[in-house]
Coordinates of C-alpha atoms (C1' of nucleotides) in Angstrom, one line a residue:
Chain A
X1 CA 0.0 0.1 0.0
X2 CA 1.5 3.3 -1.1
X3 CA 1.6 6.2 1.4
X4 CA -1.7 8.1 1.3
X5 CA -1.4 11.4 -0.1
X6 CA -3.4 14.2 -2.0
X7 CA -3.1 15.7 -5.4
X8 CA -0.5 18.4 -5.9
X9 CA -1.6 21.8 -4.9
X10 CA -4.4 20.7 -2.9
X11 CA -4.9 20.7 0.9
X12 CA -6.8 19.4 3.9
X13 CA -8.1 21.9 6.2
X14 CA -7.8 21.2 10.1
X15 CA -10.1 22.8 12.5
X16 CA -8.0 25.9 13.2
X17 CA -7.7 26.4 9.4
X18 CA -11.3 26.1 9.0
X19 CA -12.2 28.5 11.7
X20 CA -9.9 31.2 10.2
X21 CA -11.2 30.4 6.5
X22 CA -14.6 31.0 8.1
X23 CA -13.8 34.2 9.7
X24 CA -12.8 35.5 6.0
X25 CA -15.7 33.9 4.3
X26 CA -18.3 35.0 6.7
X27 CA -16.9 38.6 6.6
X28 CA -17.3 38.7 3.0
X29 CA -20.7 37.2 3.0
X30 CA -22.1 39.5 5.2
X31 CA -20.8 42.4 3.3
X32 CA -22.1 40.9 0.0
X33 CA -25.5 40.6 1.7
X34 CA -25.4 44.1 3.0
X35 CA -25.2 45.3 -0.4
X36 CA -28.4 43.1 -1.7
X37 CA -26.3 40.4 -3.3
X38 CA -28.1 37.1 -3.3
X39 CA -26.3 33.6 -3.3
X40 CA -25.8 31.4 -6.2
X41 CA -23.9 28.1 -6.4
X42 CA -23.1 26.2 -9.7
X43 CA -21.7 22.8 -10.4
X44 CA -18.1 21.8 -9.8
X45 CA -18.2 20.7 -13.3
X46 CA -19.2 22.5 -16.6
X47 CA -19.5 21.1 -20.1
X48 CA -16.0 21.8 -21.5
X49 CA -17.2 24.1 -24.3
X50 CA -19.0 26.2 -21.8
X51 CA -15.3 27.0 -20.7
X52 CA -13.1 26.7 -23.6
X53 CA -11.9 29.9 -25.3
X54 CA -13.1 32.2 -22.5
X55 CA -9.9 32.7 -20.7
X56 CA -7.4 32.9 -23.6
X57 CA -5.2 30.4 -25.0
X58 CA -3.1 30.1 -21.8
X59 CA -6.5 29.8 -19.9
X60 CA -7.5 26.8 -21.9
X61 CA -4.5 24.9 -21.2
X62 CA -5.0 25.5 -17.3
X63 CA -8.6 24.0 -17.4
X64 CA -8.8 20.6 -15.7
X65 CA -10.6 18.4 -18.2
X66 CA -12.4 15.3 -17.1
X67 CA -11.9 12.1 -19.1
X68 CA -15.2 10.6 -20.3
X69 CA -16.3 7.3 -19.1
X70 CA -16.7 4.3 -21.1
X71 CA -14.0 5.0 -23.6
X72 CA -13.2 1.2 -23.5
X73 CA -16.6 0.3 -24.7
X74 CA -16.2 -1.5 -28.1
X75 CA -18.5 1.1 -29.8
X76 CA -16.5 4.0 -28.4
X77 CA -12.9 2.6 -29.1
X78 CA -12.3 3.9 -32.6
X79 CA -13.2 7.5 -31.7
X80 CA -11.4 7.3 -28.6
X81 CA -8.1 6.2 -30.5
X82 CA -9.0 9.1 -33.0
X83 CA -9.4 11.7 -30.1
X84 CA -6.2 10.5 -28.7
X85 CA -4.3 11.5 -31.7
X86 CA -5.9 14.8 -31.7
X87 CA -4.8 15.2 -27.9
X88 CA -1.3 14.6 -28.9
X89 CA -1.6 17.5 -31.4
X90 CA -2.8 19.5 -28.4
X91 CA -6.3 19.5 -29.2
X92 CA -9.0 18.3 -26.9
X93 CA -12.0 16.7 -28.3
X94 CA -15.4 15.6 -27.2
X95 CA -14.6 11.9 -27.9
X96 CA -12.3 12.0 -25.0
X97 CA -13.4 14.7 -22.8
X98 CA -16.8 16.8 -22.5
X99 CA -16.6 18.2 -19.0
X100 CA -14.0 20.1 -17.0
X101 CA -13.8 21.6 -13.5
X102 CA -14.6 25.1 -13.5
X103 CA -11.9 27.6 -13.7
X104 CA -13.5 30.7 -12.2
X105 CA -17.1 31.7 -11.0
X106 CA -17.8 34.5 -13.7
X107 CA -18.2 32.2 -16.7
X108 CA -20.4 29.7 -15.1
X109 CA -22.3 32.8 -13.7
X110 CA -22.7 34.2 -17.3
X111 CA -23.8 30.7 -18.4
X112 CA -26.4 30.7 -15.7
X113 CA -27.6 34.2 -16.5
X114 CA -28.0 33.1 -20.2
X115 CA -29.9 30.1 -19.5
X116 CA -32.4 31.8 -17.0
X117 CA -32.5 35.5 -18.1
X118 CA -36.3 35.0 -18.6
X119 CA -36.8 34.5 -14.9
X120 CA -34.5 37.0 -13.4
X121 CA -35.0 40.5 -12.2
X122 CA -32.6 42.7 -13.5
X123 CA -30.4 44.2 -12.4
X124 CA -29.4 40.7 -11.1
X125 CA -27.1 40.9 -8.3
X126 CA -25.5 37.7 -7.1
X127 CA -22.7 36.5 -5.0
X128 CA -21.0 33.0 -5.2
X129 CA -18.5 31.4 -2.9
X130 CA -17.2 28.1 -4.4
X131 CA -13.9 26.4 -5.0
X132 CA -12.5 26.6 -8.5
X133 CA -9.8 24.6 -10.0
X134 CA -6.7 25.4 -12.3
X135 CA -4.0 23.1 -13.6
X136 CA -1.4 25.6 -12.6
X137 CA 1.9 24.8 -11.2
X138 CA 1.6 25.5 -7.6
X139 CA 3.7 28.0 -5.6
X140 CA 3.3 30.4 -2.7
X141 CA -0.3 31.8 -2.8
X142 CA -1.0 29.6 -5.8
X143 CA -3.0 26.4 -5.4
X144 CA -4.9 24.1 -7.9
X145 CA -8.0 24.0 -5.8
X146 CA -8.9 27.5 -4.4
X147 CA -11.9 29.2 -3.3
X148 CA -13.2 32.5 -5.0
X149 CA -15.8 34.9 -3.7
X150 CA -17.4 36.7 -6.5
X151 CA -20.1 39.4 -6.6
X152 CA -21.5 40.4 -9.9
X153 CA -24.3 42.8 -11.0
X154 CA -25.7 42.1 -14.6
X155 CA -28.2 44.2 -16.4
X156 CA -27.0 47.7 -15.5
X157 CA -24.5 50.0 -16.9
X158 CA -24.6 52.3 -14.2
X159 CA -21.1 53.4 -12.8
X160 CA -22.7 53.4 -9.4
X161 CA -22.1 49.5 -9.6
X162 CA -18.6 50.3 -9.8
X163 CA -18.6 52.5 -6.9
X164 CA -20.5 50.0 -4.6
X165 CA -18.1 47.2 -5.5
X166 CA -15.1 49.4 -4.6
X167 CA -16.8 50.0 -1.3
X168 CA -17.2 46.3 -0.8
X169 CA -13.6 45.8 -1.4
X170 CA -13.0 48.7 1.1
X171 CA -15.4 47.3 3.9
X172 CA -14.2 43.8 3.6
X173 CA -10.5 44.6 3.9
X174 CA -11.2 47.0 6.7
X175 CA -13.1 44.3 8.8
X176 CA -10.3 41.8 8.1
X177 CA -7.8 44.3 9.5
X178 CA -6.2 44.6 6.4
X179 CA -5.7 48.1 6.4
X180 CA -2.7 48.7 4.1
X181 CA -4.3 47.0 1.2
X182 CA -4.1 48.8 -2.3
X183 CA -7.0 48.9 -4.8
X184 CA -5.8 49.8 -8.6
X185 CA -8.2 50.8 -11.1
X186 CA -8.1 51.5 -14.7
X187 CA -10.3 51.4 -17.7
X188 CA -9.8 49.3 -20.8
X189 CA -11.0 52.3 -22.6
X190 CA -7.9 54.0 -21.8
X191 CA -5.8 51.0 -22.9
X192 CA -7.6 50.8 -25.9
X193 CA -7.1 54.5 -26.7
X194 CA -3.4 53.9 -26.0
X195 CA -3.4 51.1 -28.4
X196 CA -5.1 53.0 -31.1
X197 CA -2.4 56.0 -30.7
X198 CA 0.2 53.3 -31.2
X199 CA -0.7 51.6 -34.3
X200 CA -4.1 50.2 -33.9
X201 CA -6.5 48.0 -31.8
X202 CA -5.0 44.7 -32.8
X203 CA -1.8 45.8 -30.7
X204 CA -3.9 45.9 -27.6
X205 CA -3.0 42.7 -26.0
X206 CA 0.9 43.0 -27.0
X207 CA 0.9 46.5 -25.2
X208 CA -1.1 45.5 -22.3
X209 CA 0.9 42.2 -21.7
X210 CA 4.2 44.2 -21.8
X211 CA 3.1 47.3 -19.7
X212 CA 1.5 45.2 -17.0
X213 CA 4.9 44.1 -16.0
X214 CA 6.4 47.4 -15.4
X215 CA 6.7 47.3 -11.6
X216 CA 8.2 43.9 -11.8
X217 CA 10.9 44.1 -14.6
X218 CA 11.5 47.9 -15.1
X219 CA 10.8 50.3 -17.8
X220 CA 14.0 49.3 -19.9
X221 CA 12.7 45.6 -20.2
X222 CA 9.3 46.7 -20.9
X223 CA 10.7 48.7 -23.9
X224 CA 12.8 45.8 -25.2
X225 CA 9.7 43.6 -24.8
X226 CA 7.5 46.0 -26.8
X227 CA 10.2 46.2 -29.4
X228 CA 10.0 42.5 -29.7
X229 CA 6.2 42.7 -30.2
X230 CA 6.7 44.7 -33.1
X231 CA 6.2 48.3 -31.8
X232 CA 8.3 51.0 -33.6
X233 CA 10.1 53.7 -31.8
X234 CA 7.6 56.4 -32.0
X235 CA 5.1 54.2 -30.6
X236 CA 7.3 53.2 -27.7
X237 CA 7.9 56.8 -26.9
X238 CA 4.4 57.3 -26.6
X239 CA 4.2 54.4 -24.4
X240 CA 7.1 55.8 -22.2
X241 CA 5.3 59.0 -21.8
X242 CA 2.0 57.1 -20.8
X243 CA 3.9 55.1 -18.2
X244 CA 5.6 58.0 -16.7
X245 CA 2.2 59.7 -15.8
X246 CA 2.3 60.4 -12.2
X247 CA 0.6 62.2 -9.3
X248 CA -2.6 61.9 -7.5
X249 CA -5.7 60.5 -9.2
X250 CA -7.1 63.8 -10.6
X251 CA -3.6 64.7 -12.0
X252 CA -3.3 61.5 -13.5
X253 CA -6.5 61.7 -15.4
X254 CA -5.5 65.4 -16.7
X255 CA -2.3 64.0 -17.9
X256 CA -3.8 61.1 -19.6
X257 CA -6.1 63.5 -21.5
X258 CA -3.2 65.6 -22.7
X259 CA -1.5 62.6 -23.8
X260 CA -4.1 60.7 -25.7
X261 CA -6.3 63.5 -26.8
X262 CA -10.2 64.0 -27.1
X263 CA -11.1 60.8 -28.8
X264 CA -14.2 58.4 -27.9
X265 CA -12.1 55.8 -25.9
X266 CA -10.2 58.4 -24.1
X267 CA -13.3 60.3 -23.0
X268 CA -15.0 57.5 -22.1
X269 CA -12.4 56.0 -20.0
X270 CA -11.8 59.3 -18.2
X271 CA -15.4 59.7 -17.5
X272 CA -15.8 56.2 -16.0
X273 CA -12.6 56.9 -13.8
X274 CA -13.4 60.2 -12.6
X275 CA -16.9 59.4 -11.7
X276 CA -15.6 56.7 -9.4
X277 CA -12.8 58.6 -7.8
X278 CA -15.2 61.4 -7.1
X279 CA -17.8 58.9 -5.4
X280 CA -15.9 56.1 -4.0
X281 CA -15.2 56.8 -0.2
X282 CA -12.0 54.9 -0.6
X283 CA -8.6 56.3 0.1
X284 CA -6.9 53.2 -0.9
X285 CA -7.9 53.6 -4.5
X286 CA -5.3 54.5 -7.0
X287 CA -5.4 54.8 -10.6
X288 CA -2.8 52.8 -12.2
X289 CA -2.5 53.0 -15.9
X290 CA -0.4 50.2 -16.2
X291 CA -3.0 47.8 -14.8
X292 CA -4.1 45.4 -17.6
X293 CA -5.5 42.2 -16.4
X294 CA -5.5 39.3 -18.7
X295 CA -9.1 38.0 -19.0
X296 CA -10.0 39.6 -22.4
X297 CA -13.8 39.8 -21.8
X298 CA -13.4 43.0 -19.8
X299 CA -14.5 46.1 -21.6
X300 CA -14.6 48.9 -19.1
X301 CA -13.2 49.6 -15.7
X302 CA -10.8 47.0 -14.1
X303 CA -9.8 46.3 -10.6
X304 CA -7.0 44.7 -8.9
X305 CA -6.6 44.4 -5.0
X306 CA -3.3 44.0 -3.7
X307 CA -1.9 42.8 -0.5
X308 CA 0.0 45.2 1.6
X309 CA 3.4 45.7 0.3
X310 CA 5.0 44.1 3.4
X311 CA 4.0 40.7 2.3
X312 CA 5.0 39.3 -1.2
X313 CA 1.6 38.3 -2.4
X314 CA 0.4 40.5 -5.2
X315 CA -3.2 40.2 -6.3
X316 CA -5.8 39.1 -3.6
X317 CA -8.7 40.1 -5.6
X318 CA -9.7 41.4 -9.0
X319 CA -12.5 42.2 -11.3
X320 CA -13.9 44.6 -13.9
X321 CA -16.8 45.5 -16.4
X322 CA -17.9 43.2 -19.1
X323 CA -20.3 44.4 -21.4
X324 CA -21.3 41.3 -23.3
X325 CA -20.4 38.2 -21.4
X326 CA -23.7 36.4 -22.0
X327 CA -23.4 37.1 -25.6
X328 CA -20.8 34.2 -25.6
X329 CA -23.8 32.2 -25.0
X330 CA -26.1 33.6 -27.3
X331 CA -27.8 36.1 -25.2
X332 CA -26.5 39.5 -26.1
X333 CA -27.1 43.0 -24.5
X334 CA -26.7 42.1 -20.8
X335 CA -24.1 44.3 -19.4
X336 CA -22.4 43.5 -16.1
X337 CA -19.5 44.0 -13.6
X338 CA -18.0 41.8 -10.9
X339 CA -15.2 41.5 -8.5
X340 CA -13.7 38.5 -6.9
X341 CA -11.9 38.0 -3.5
X342 CA -9.2 35.1 -3.2
X343 CA -9.8 33.6 0.0
X344 CA -6.6 31.5 -0.2
X345 CA -4.4 34.4 -0.6
X346 CA -6.1 36.5 1.8
X347 CA -5.7 33.7 4.2
X348 CA -2.0 33.7 3.7
X349 CA -1.6 37.5 3.9
X350 CA -3.6 37.5 7.1
X351 CA -1.7 34.6 8.6
X352 CA 1.7 36.3 7.9
X353 CA 0.5 39.5 9.3
X354 CA -1.0 37.9 12.3
X355 CA -4.3 39.6 11.9
X356 CA -6.6 36.8 12.9
X357 CA -8.4 37.5 16.2
X358 CA -7.7 34.7 18.9
X359 CA -11.4 34.7 19.5
X360 CA -12.2 33.0 16.5
X361 CA -10.3 29.9 17.5
X362 CA -12.9 28.6 19.7
X363 CA -16.5 28.6 20.5
X364 CA -15.9 27.3 23.9
X365 CA -15.9 29.9 26.7
X366 CA -14.9 28.1 29.7
X367 CA -13.2 24.7 30.7
X368 CA -14.3 23.2 34.0
X369 CA -11.4 21.8 35.6
X370 CA -11.7 18.2 37.0
X371 CA -10.8 18.3 40.5
X372 CA -11.5 14.6 41.5
X373 CA -14.4 12.2 41.2
X374 CA -17.0 14.0 43.5
X375 CA -15.9 17.4 42.7
X376 CA -16.2 16.8 39.0
X377 CA -19.7 15.5 39.4
X378 CA -20.7 18.5 41.3
X379 CA -19.1 20.6 38.5
X380 CA -20.7 18.7 35.9
X381 CA -24.2 19.8 37.3
X382 CA -23.0 23.6 37.3
X383 CA -21.7 23.1 33.9
X384 CA -24.9 21.8 32.6
X385 CA -26.8 24.8 34.1
X386 CA -24.4 27.1 32.3
X387 CA -24.9 25.3 28.9
X388 CA -28.5 25.7 29.6
X389 CA -28.0 29.5 29.3
X390 CA -26.5 28.9 25.8
X391 CA -22.9 29.2 26.8
X392 CA -20.6 26.8 25.2
X393 CA -18.3 25.1 27.7
X394 CA -16.6 21.9 28.3
X395 CA -15.2 19.7 31.3
X396 CA -11.7 18.3 31.5
X397 CA -12.4 14.6 30.7
X398 CA -10.4 13.2 33.6
X399 CA -8.8 14.2 36.9
X400 CA -5.3 15.2 36.2
X401 CA -2.7 17.7 37.0
X402 CA -3.7 21.1 36.8
X403 CA -0.7 21.8 34.6
X404 CA -2.2 19.7 31.9
X405 CA -5.7 20.9 32.2
X406 CA -4.2 24.6 31.7
X407 CA -2.5 23.4 28.7
X408 CA -5.5 21.9 27.2
X409 CA -7.6 25.0 27.6
X410 CA -4.6 27.2 26.2
X411 CA -4.3 25.0 23.1
X412 CA -8.0 25.1 22.4
X413 CA -7.9 29.0 23.0
X414 CA -10.3 28.6 25.9
X415 CA -10.5 32.0 27.3
X416 CA -11.6 31.2 31.0
X417 CA -11.0 28.3 33.4
X418 CA -13.5 27.5 36.1
X419 CA -12.2 25.6 39.3
X420 CA -14.8 24.0 41.5
X421 CA -12.9 21.9 44.3
X422 CA -14.1 20.8 47.8
X423 CA -13.4 24.2 49.2
X424 CA -15.5 25.9 46.5
X425 CA -18.5 23.5 46.9
X426 CA -18.7 24.2 50.5
X427 CA -19.1 28.1 49.8
X428 CA -21.1 27.4 46.8
X429 CA -18.7 29.4 44.7
X430 CA -16.0 28.9 42.2
X431 CA -12.7 30.1 41.2
X432 CA -12.7 31.7 37.5
X433 CA -9.5 32.5 35.9
X434 CA -8.9 34.4 32.6
X435 CA -6.1 32.9 30.6
X436 CA -4.9 35.9 28.9
X437 CA -4.7 38.0 31.7
X438 CA -4.0 35.5 34.4
X439 CA -6.4 37.3 36.7
X440 CA -8.7 35.1 38.7
X441 CA -11.6 35.7 41.2
X442 CA -14.0 34.0 43.4
X443 CA -17.6 34.4 42.2
X444 CA -20.8 32.6 43.6
X445 CA -22.0 29.8 41.4
X446 CA -25.3 31.6 40.9
X447 CA -23.4 34.4 39.2
X448 CA -21.4 32.1 36.9
X449 CA -23.6 32.1 34.0
X450 CA -24.1 35.9 33.8
X451 CA -20.1 36.2 34.2
X452 CA -19.6 34.2 31.1
X453 CA -22.2 35.7 29.3
Chain B
rG1 C1' 4.3 24.0 -19.8
rU2 C1' 9.9 25.7 -19.0
rG3 C1' 14.1 26.3 -15.6
rG4 C1' 15.8 26.0 -10.7
rU5 C1' 15.6 24.8 -4.7
rU6 C1' 14.6 21.8 -1.0
rG7 C1' 12.9 16.9 1.4
rU8 C1' 16.6 13.6 8.3
rA9 C1' 11.6 13.2 15.0
rG10 C1' 5.3 16.0 15.9
rC11 C1' 7.9 21.2 15.0
rU12 C1' 12.9 23.9 13.7
rC13 C1' 17.2 22.2 12.2
rA14 C1' 22.6 19.6 12.5
rG15 C1' 25.0 15.3 10.2
rC16 C1' 32.7 17.2 8.2
rU17 C1' 35.7 14.7 1.8
rG18 C1' 30.2 8.0 1.8
rG19 C1' 32.5 4.2 7.3
rU20 C1' 29.9 0.9 13.6
rU21 C1' 23.5 0.7 17.3
rA22 C1' 21.5 8.7 13.3
rG23 C1' 21.8 13.6 16.7
rA24 C1' 20.3 18.7 19.4
rG25 C1' 16.5 22.2 21.1
rC26 C1' 11.5 22.6 21.5
rA27 C1' 7.1 19.5 22.0
rC28 C1' 5.0 15.1 23.9
rC29 C1' 4.4 11.0 27.7
rA30 C1' 5.3 8.9 33.0
rG31 C1' 7.1 10.0 37.8
rA32 C1' 8.7 13.6 42.1
rU33 C1' 7.0 18.5 44.1
rU34 C1' 3.2 22.2 44.1
rG35 C1' -4.9 24.0 44.9
rU36 C1' -2.9 27.5 39.7
rG37 C1' -0.2 27.4 33.7
rA38 C1' 6.5 28.8 35.3
rU39 C1' 11.0 26.8 37.2
rU40 C1' 13.5 22.3 38.7
rC41 C1' 14.6 16.9 39.1
rU42 C1' 14.3 11.9 37.3
rG43 C1' 13.1 8.6 33.6
rG44 C1' 10.7 7.6 28.6
rG45 C1' 8.5 6.9 23.7
rG46 C1' 9.3 8.1 19.2
rG47 C1' 12.7 8.5 12.4
rU48 C1' 13.3 1.6 7.5
rC49 C1' 16.8 9.9 6.6
rG50 C1' 10.0 11.6 0.9
rU51 C1' 9.6 7.1 -2.4
rG52 C1' 11.6 3.5 -5.9
rG53 C1' 15.9 1.9 -8.2
rG54 C1' 21.3 2.0 -9.1
rU55 C1' 26.9 2.4 -7.7
rU56 C1' 29.8 0.6 -3.6
rC57 C1' 32.6 -4.1 0.9
rG58 C1' 29.6 -0.2 2.9
rA59 C1' 24.7 5.2 1.1
rG60 C1' 21.3 10.2 5.2
rC61 C1' 25.6 11.9 1.9
rC62 C1' 27.0 10.1 -5.0
rC63 C1' 23.9 8.9 -9.8
rC64 C1' 18.9 8.0 -12.3
rA65 C1' 13.8 8.2 -12.0
rU66 C1' 9.3 9.7 -9.1
rC67 C1' 6.5 12.2 -5.9
rA68 C1' 6.0 16.6 -2.8
rU69 C1' 7.8 21.7 -1.8
rC70 C1' 9.3 26.6 -2.6
rC71 C1' 11.3 30.1 -6.0
rA72 C1' 11.7 32.4 -11.1
rC73 C1' 9.3 32.4 -16.0
rC74 C1' 4.4 32.2 -18.1
rC75 C1' -0.2 33.3 -15.9
rC76 C1' -3.1 34.6 -12.0
rA77 C1' -6.6 34.7 -6.8

RNA sequence: GUGGUUGUAGCUCAGCUGGUUAGAGCACCAGAUUGUGAUUCUGGGGGUCGUGGGUUCGAGCCCCAUCAUCCACCCCA
């Protein structure tokens, strides 16, 4: 029997981890609900054709495909062989695989909207908290199975949605104690205007891929990459000017107008960004013209939430406006916008910055010490009365050294210890000790429940 | 998918150019002493050195493969 193991990039979650994850998840869920979003869940797997082609060429490679069953059935064998030949050429084929694990929550959501648009009330606001899978090579902050928390609004072009989603980011991160996060925004329209100024919209992807790397590889290397991607010197000069735009949000908007002039895309982009900058109550909001974001379905404003610079984690959330996502599924003219939180990375960041409150580690309010056979039976009755008041508590399972009982409480992060020995029984009181402060006092048994409340 | 790093006890690691029964700290367990987490004292359990091959008289150490890990690229949450 081989040693038991789990697939690369997946994890088991222990009680402690789950509590911490739930802390994040419930914070996000509450904020989503506060803004009127409603829950949705979709299957772990989708039809492969639903997913293919939606995330770009690289994305297609990272989709986990599920092998069809029954390939060895005599009536399927020929097709399976044929399919295998295609597979070796790098093409997936329905004769081998027709289903895949979902890669994100946005595309399944778009599929859902396309299937149900007749029944939905627009604007439709949904949130979704589910695992997704990517066949990426794991490293720090990157897993093959991870949880996304998405909130999307479809059926509205109002920029108020952008503002609200930005406020959601702010509220969630603030509540989690992640004060130093950064929210970058940009607009695809600005990027499009830049591409047009540099030889045409078909250069958009080449330009964005290169400039997105600015803070990572530096200006000189970006210029080299632009050159390799076929941009001429004049165009690179324009891009260099574009990249050198600095200042506060208002100054940046003025500068971009100077540089790119008054064409339709520039004005659209500026209109979007300035509306948001003026209405979002978020000091962490920074316009960043180098922000590109890979997914090619975005058409308007794009976001990226970054972890505090102190931790090397990068993106902990992202999103943007897509004006025709359901069009991919045959239902045109439903505009939408969405954001996503990456729970697993947020977890890693909070862990590194030690931002998880100790109180989330247990429900148990108090541990009753076991001071002997008779004492423990007496204490047990007291304990039941406390539980009847809805206060979670437990008693140490056997009489043993106080040392050991203290350690148990400490390990389970139980805040209070209740000691009822023969002396206390006589006086109808107990010793209650707060483990964090080390302070203890004697209180009467009748007051115990209200003390712990 | 490409290139690299690491893998020794529950945890953090040591183990010199391959040489007897593989070590430390912490943790854990038992006992002594204590109606209060500490300190102290005594004793104890634990590892087929990630896995599988190979070279060698002999492998934790060298070679190959494999799995996992972390890092860079790619991409992204």
